[in-house]
CSV table of C-alpha atoms in Angstrom, one decimal:
chain,number,residue,atom,x,y,z
A,239,GLU,CA,94.4,83.8,39.2
A,240,VAL,CA,97.3,84.7,36.6
A,241,GLU,CA,98.1,87.8,34.5
A,242,ILE,CA,99.2,87.2,31.2
A,243,PRO,CA,102.1,89.9,30.4
A,244,GLU,CA,102.5,91.4,27.0
A,245,TRP,CA,106.3,91.2,26.5
A,246,ILE,CA,106.6,87.1,26.3
A,247,GLU,CA,107.2,86.6,22.9
A,248,TYR,CA,107.0,82.5,23.5
A,249,TRP,CA,104.9,80.1,25.8
A,250,GLY,CA,105.9,76.3,25.6
A,251,GLY,CA,103.2,73.6,25.6
A,252,SER,CA,101.1,72.7,28.6
A,253,VAL,CA,102.2,75.4,30.6
A,254,PHE,CA,99.3,76.4,32.8
A,255,ALA,CA,97.5,72.9,31.8
A,256,GLY,CA,95.7,71.1,34.6
A,257,THR,CA,95.6,74.3,37.1
A,258,GLY,CA,92.8,76.0,39.0
A,259,LEU,CA,92.1,78.9,36.7
A,260,GLU,CA,88.7,80.6,36.9
A,261,GLU,CA,88.7,83.4,34.3
A,262,LEU,CA,91.7,84.4,31.6
A,263,PHE,CA,92.6,87.6,29.9
A,264,LEU,CA,94.4,87.3,27.0
A,265,PRO,CA,96.8,90.3,25.9
A,266,ASN,CA,96.9,91.7,22.6
A,267,ALA,CA,100.5,90.5,22.0
A,268,ASP,CA,103.1,89.4,19.3
A,269,THR,CA,103.3,85.8,21.0
A,270,TYR,CA,103.6,82.1,20.1
A,271,TRP,CA,101.1,80.5,22.4
A,272,GLY,CA,102.2,76.7,23.0
A,273,SER,CA,99.8,73.9,22.4
A,274,HIS,CA,97.6,72.8,25.3
A,275,LEU,CA,98.5,76.0,27.3
A,276,PHE,CA,95.3,75.5,29.3
A,277,ALA,CA,94.2,72.3,28.7
A,278,GLU,CA,92.1,70.2,30.9
A,279,CYS,CA,91.5,73.6,33.4
A,280,ASP,CA,88.8,71.8,35.2
A,281,GLU,CA,87.5,75.4,36.9
A,282,LEU,CA,88.1,77.9,33.9
A,283,LYS,CA,84.7,79.5,32.7
A,284,LYS,CA,85.2,82.2,30.9
A,285,VAL,CA,88.0,83.6,28.5
A,286,THR,CA,88.4,87.0,27.0
A,287,PHE,CA,90.6,88.3,24.2
A,288,GLU,CA,91.6,91.6,24.2
A,289,LYS,CA,90.2,93.7,21.3
A,290,GLY,CA,92.8,93.4,18.1
A,291,PHE,CA,94.1,90.0,19.8
A,292,ASP,CA,95.1,87.5,17.0
A,293,PHE,CA,96.8,84.3,16.6
A,294,GLN,CA,99.9,83.9,14.1
A,295,ARG,CA,98.8,82.2,11.2
A,296,PRO,CA,100.0,78.9,10.1
A,297,GLU,CA,102.0,78.3,6.8
A,298,PHE,CA,99.8,76.0,4.7
A,299,GLY,CA,101.3,72.4,5.2
A,300,ASP,CA,102.7,73.3,8.9
A,301,TRP,CA,102.3,70.6,11.4
A,302,TYR,CA,102.2,72.9,14.3
A,303,CYS,CA,100.1,76.0,14.5
A,304,SER,CA,100.0,79.1,17.6
A,305,GLY,CA,97.4,78.2,20.3
A,306,GLU,CA,96.4,74.7,19.0
A,307,PHE,CA,94.6,72.5,21.4
A,308,MET,CA,94.9,75.2,23.9
A,309,PHE,CA,91.9,75.1,25.7
A,310,ILE,CA,91.3,71.1,25.0
A,311,ALA,CA,88.9,69.3,27.4
A,312,CYS,CA,88.0,72.6,29.7
A,313,ASP,CA,84.7,71.1,30.9
A,314,LYS,CA,83.3,74.4,32.6
A,315,LEU,CA,84.2,76.7,30.1
A,316,GLU,CA,81.0,78.6,29.4
A,317,GLU,CA,81.8,81.9,27.9
A,318,VAL,CA,84.2,83.2,25.4
A,319,VAL,CA,84.7,86.6,24.2
A,320,PHE,CA,86.2,87.0,21.1
A,321,PRO,CA,87.7,89.9,19.4
A,322,LYS,CA,84.7,91.5,16.8
A,323,LYS,CA,87.5,90.6,13.5
A,324,MET,CA,90.0,87.3,13.9
A,325,GLU,CA,91.8,85.9,11.5
A,326,THR,CA,93.0,82.5,12.9
A,327,MET,CA,90.9,80.1,15.0
A,328,PRO,CA,93.7,77.7,15.7
A,329,ASP,CA,93.2,73.9,15.2
A,330,GLY,CA,91.6,72.3,18.2
A,331,ILE,CA,91.3,75.5,20.2
A,332,PHE,CA,88.1,74.7,22.2
A,333,GLN,CA,87.8,71.1,21.1
A,334,GLU,CA,85.8,69.0,24.1
A,335,CYS,CA,84.4,72.2,25.7
A,336,PRO,CA,81.0,70.8,26.0
A,337,SER,CA,79.5,73.7,28.0
A,338,LEU,CA,80.7,76.3,25.9
A,339,THR,CA,77.5,78.2,24.8
A,340,LYS,CA,78.4,81.8,25.1
A,341,TYR,CA,80.3,83.4,22.5
A,342,THR,CA,79.7,85.6,19.4
A,343,TRP,CA,81.7,84.2,16.5
A,344,PRO,CA,84.3,86.9,14.7
A,345,LYS,CA,84.3,88.0,11.2
A,346,GLY,CA,87.3,87.7,8.7
A,347,ILE,CA,88.4,84.2,9.6
A,348,ARG,CA,91.0,83.0,7.2
A,349,HIS,CA,92.2,80.0,8.8
A,350,LEU,CA,89.7,77.7,10.7
A,351,GLY,CA,90.7,75.2,12.9
A,352,TRP,CA,87.8,74.8,15.4
A,353,TYR,CA,83.9,75.4,14.6
A,354,PRO,CA,81.6,74.8,17.7
A,355,GLU,CA,79.1,71.9,17.1
A,356,CYS,CA,76.4,74.2,17.6
A,357,ARG,CA,76.3,76.0,14.4
A,358,LEU,CA,76.4,72.6,12.5
A,359,GLU,CA,73.6,71.6,10.1
A,360,LYS,CA,72.8,68.8,7.8
A,361,VAL,CA,74.1,70.9,5.4
A,362,THR,CA,76.5,73.0,6.5
A,363,CYS,CA,77.8,76.2,4.7
A,364,LEU,CA,81.2,77.2,5.8
A,365,PRO,CA,81.6,81.3,5.5
A,366,GLU,CA,83.4,82.5,2.4
A,367,GLY,CA,87.2,84.1,3.1
A,368,ILE,CA,88.3,80.9,4.8
A,369,GLU,CA,91.4,79.7,3.0
A,370,SER,CA,92.4,77.0,4.9
A,371,ILE,CA,90.9,74.2,7.3
A,372,GLY,CA,93.4,73.0,9.8
A,373,SER,CA,94.0,69.4,10.9
A,374,TRP,CA,91.4,67.5,13.2
A,375,CYS,CA,88.7,70.4,12.4
A,376,PHE,CA,85.8,68.5,11.5
A,377,ASN,CA,87.2,65.1,13.0
A,378,GLY,CA,84.5,62.5,14.4
A,379,CYS,CA,81.5,65.3,13.2
A,380,LYS,CA,78.1,63.9,13.6
A,381,GLY,CA,75.2,64.9,12.0
A,382,VAL,CA,76.5,66.8,9.4
A,383,ASP,CA,75.8,65.3,5.4
A,384,GLU,CA,77.7,67.8,3.3
A,385,PHE,CA,79.8,70.8,3.9
A,386,ILE,CA,79.7,73.9,1.4
A,387,LEU,CA,83.5,74.5,1.1
A,388,PRO,CA,84.0,78.1,0.7
A,389,SER,CA,85.1,79.3,-2.9
A,390,GLY,CA,88.6,80.8,-2.1
A,391,LEU,CA,89.8,77.7,0.0
A,392,LYS,CA,93.4,76.8,-0.9
A,393,TRP,CA,94.1,74.4,1.8
A,394,ILE,CA,92.8,71.5,4.0
A,395,GLY,CA,94.7,69.7,6.8
A,396,SER,CA,95.3,66.1,7.8
A,397,TYR,CA,92.7,64.6,9.7
A,398,ALA,CA,90.2,67.5,8.8
A,399,PHE,CA,87.4,65.2,8.7
A,400,TYR,CA,88.6,62.0,10.0
A,401,GLN,CA,85.9,59.3,10.3
A,402,SER,CA,83.3,62.3,10.2
A,403,GLU,CA,79.7,61.3,9.0
A,404,ILE,CA,79.8,63.2,5.8
A,405,LYS,CA,77.9,61.5,2.8
A,406,ARG,CA,78.7,64.0,-0.2
A,407,MET,CA,82.1,66.2,-0.6
A,408,ILE,CA,82.9,68.3,-3.5
A,409,ILE,CA,86.4,69.9,-3.3
A,410,PRO,CA,86.3,73.6,-4.9
A,411,ASP,CA,88.9,74.2,-7.9
A,412,SER,CA,90.6,76.7,-5.8
A,413,VAL,CA,92.1,74.1,-3.4
A,414,GLU,CA,95.5,73.6,-4.1
A,415,ASP,CA,96.6,70.7,-1.5
A,416,ILE,CA,95.1,68.1,0.8
A,417,ASP,CA,97.1,66.9,3.8
A,418,LYS,CA,97.0,63.1,4.7
A,419,ILE,CA,94.2,61.4,5.9
A,420,ALA,CA,91.6,63.9,5.8
A,421,PHE,CA,88.7,61.8,5.0
A,422,PHE,CA,90.0,58.4,6.4
A,423,GLY,CA,87.3,56.1,7.9
A,424,CYS,CA,84.1,58.3,6.7
A,425,GLN,CA,82.1,55.2,6.5
A,426,LYS,CA,79.2,57.1,5.1
A,427,LEU,CA,81.0,59.1,2.7
A,428,LYS,CA,79.5,58.1,-0.7
A,429,LYS,CA,80.9,60.4,-3.2
A,430,ILE,CA,83.8,62.4,-3.4
A,431,LYS,CA,85.0,65.1,-6.2
A,432,PHE,CA,88.2,66.3,-6.0
A,433,SER,CA,89.9,69.8,-7.2
A,434,SER,CA,91.2,70.5,-10.7
A,435,GLY,CA,93.9,72.9,-8.8
A,436,MET,CA,95.6,69.7,-7.0
A,437,LYS,CA,98.5,68.2,-8.4
A,438,ASP,CA,98.3,65.1,-6.6
A,439,THR,CA,95.6,63.4,-4.0
A,440,PRO,CA,96.5,63.0,-0.8
A,441,TYR,CA,98.1,59.7,1.4
A,442,ASP,CA,95.6,57.7,2.7
A,443,GLY,CA,93.1,60.5,2.0
A,444,CYS,CA,90.0,58.4,1.8
A,445,GLY,CA,91.2,55.3,2.9
A,446,GLY,CA,88.7,52.9,5.0
A,447,CYS,CA,85.8,54.9,3.8
A,448,GLY,CA,83.8,51.7,3.2
A,449,ASN,CA,80.5,52.9,1.3
A,450,LEU,CA,82.8,55.2,-0.9
A,451,LYS,CA,81.2,54.6,-4.7
A,452,THR,CA,81.7,57.5,-6.7
A,453,VAL,CA,85.1,59.4,-7.2
A,454,ILE,CA,85.2,62.2,-9.6
A,455,ILE,CA,89.0,63.1,-10.6
A,456,PRO,CA,89.3,66.2,-12.7
A,457,GLU,CA,91.7,67.2,-15.6
A,458,GLY,CA,94.6,68.8,-14.1
A,459,VAL,CA,95.6,66.4,-10.9
A,460,GLU,CA,98.7,64.7,-12.3
A,461,LYS,CA,99.4,62.2,-9.7
A,462,ILE,CA,97.3,59.5,-7.6
A,463,GLY,CA,98.9,58.4,-4.1
A,464,SER,CA,97.9,55.6,-2.0
A,465,THR,CA,94.5,57.4,-1.5
A,466,PHE,CA,91.8,54.9,-1.6
A,467,SER,CA,92.9,51.7,0.1
A,468,ASN,CA,90.2,49.5,1.7
A,469,CYS,CA,87.2,51.5,-0.3
A,470,GLY,CA,85.7,48.1,-0.4
A,471,ARG,CA,82.5,49.4,-2.4
A,472,LEU,CA,84.4,51.8,-4.8
A,473,GLU,CA,83.1,50.3,-8.0
A,474,SER,CA,84.7,52.9,-11.0
A,475,VAL,CA,87.2,55.5,-11.2
A,476,VAL,CA,87.8,57.5,-14.3
A,477,LEU,CA,91.2,58.9,-14.7
A,478,PRO,CA,92.2,62.1,-16.8
A,479,GLU,CA,94.3,62.4,-19.5
A,480,SER,CA,96.5,64.7,-17.0
A,481,VAL,CA,97.5,61.9,-14.6
A,482,LYS,CA,100.9,60.8,-15.0
A,483,GLU,CA,101.5,58.4,-12.0
A,484,VAL,CA,99.7,56.1,-9.7
A,485,GLY,CA,101.3,55.5,-6.9
A,486,GLU,CA,101.7,52.2,-4.4
A,487,HIS,CA,98.6,50.9,-2.9
A,488,ALA,CA,96.4,53.3,-4.7
A,489,PHE,CA,93.5,51.0,-4.7
A,490,ILE,CA,94.5,48.0,-3.0
A,491,ARG,CA,91.5,46.2,-1.5
A,492,CYS,CA,89.1,47.9,-3.3
A,493,LYS,CA,87.0,44.6,-4.3
A,494,ASN,CA,84.2,46.1,-6.2
A,495,LEU,CA,86.4,47.6,-8.5
A,496,LYS,CA,85.8,46.8,-12.0
């Protein structure tokens, strides 16, 4: 058993990883929680967050997020007691926790870094109010044809939908930036429409999407990066007049492009 003190301001990564903890209570404290802090705690069954608890919100584009992958691969974790309201759900916090079925999803989330598989449907509507989707949030996601993204979304992190099974993606015009490799290797993706609020398309954003046929780049986008490499079935792309630059390897090995 470990009692987490409130006065510690910074916890490094993997501090309690692989230990025999069975239950954990996390106090409401102004603390930075390190990556993989309780990863692979094979006996951990319940986690309770104190009322009012929240994680420090990452800035858009940050590589690291307080609490990321905090409980990854805790195989026996069954129950999480969230506070009623929480703005930040850290990147990958409960990834690879197959026994997790008992929880009440908190309200008010603005940064979404993890989403439980049991809430996914063929067409999954993400809650309004979310402003950022964290890195690796839906990577490898199966059984979802399309995500309906919230209208106020501003940022999508790297690898967010990496190798997922989505077939269609409409990015709302509120989105200002998408990090690298966000949709890389989505083999079932056939259509994607980018946001008019973006200035450039992401590095390798749709690379290796072998069945991608339709790409819509709206007026407002100024630079096409190396976004569409190895999209073998991509047939046509219309560039708006706002585009001023097309980067290296933008459409390399798009063999059907005419």
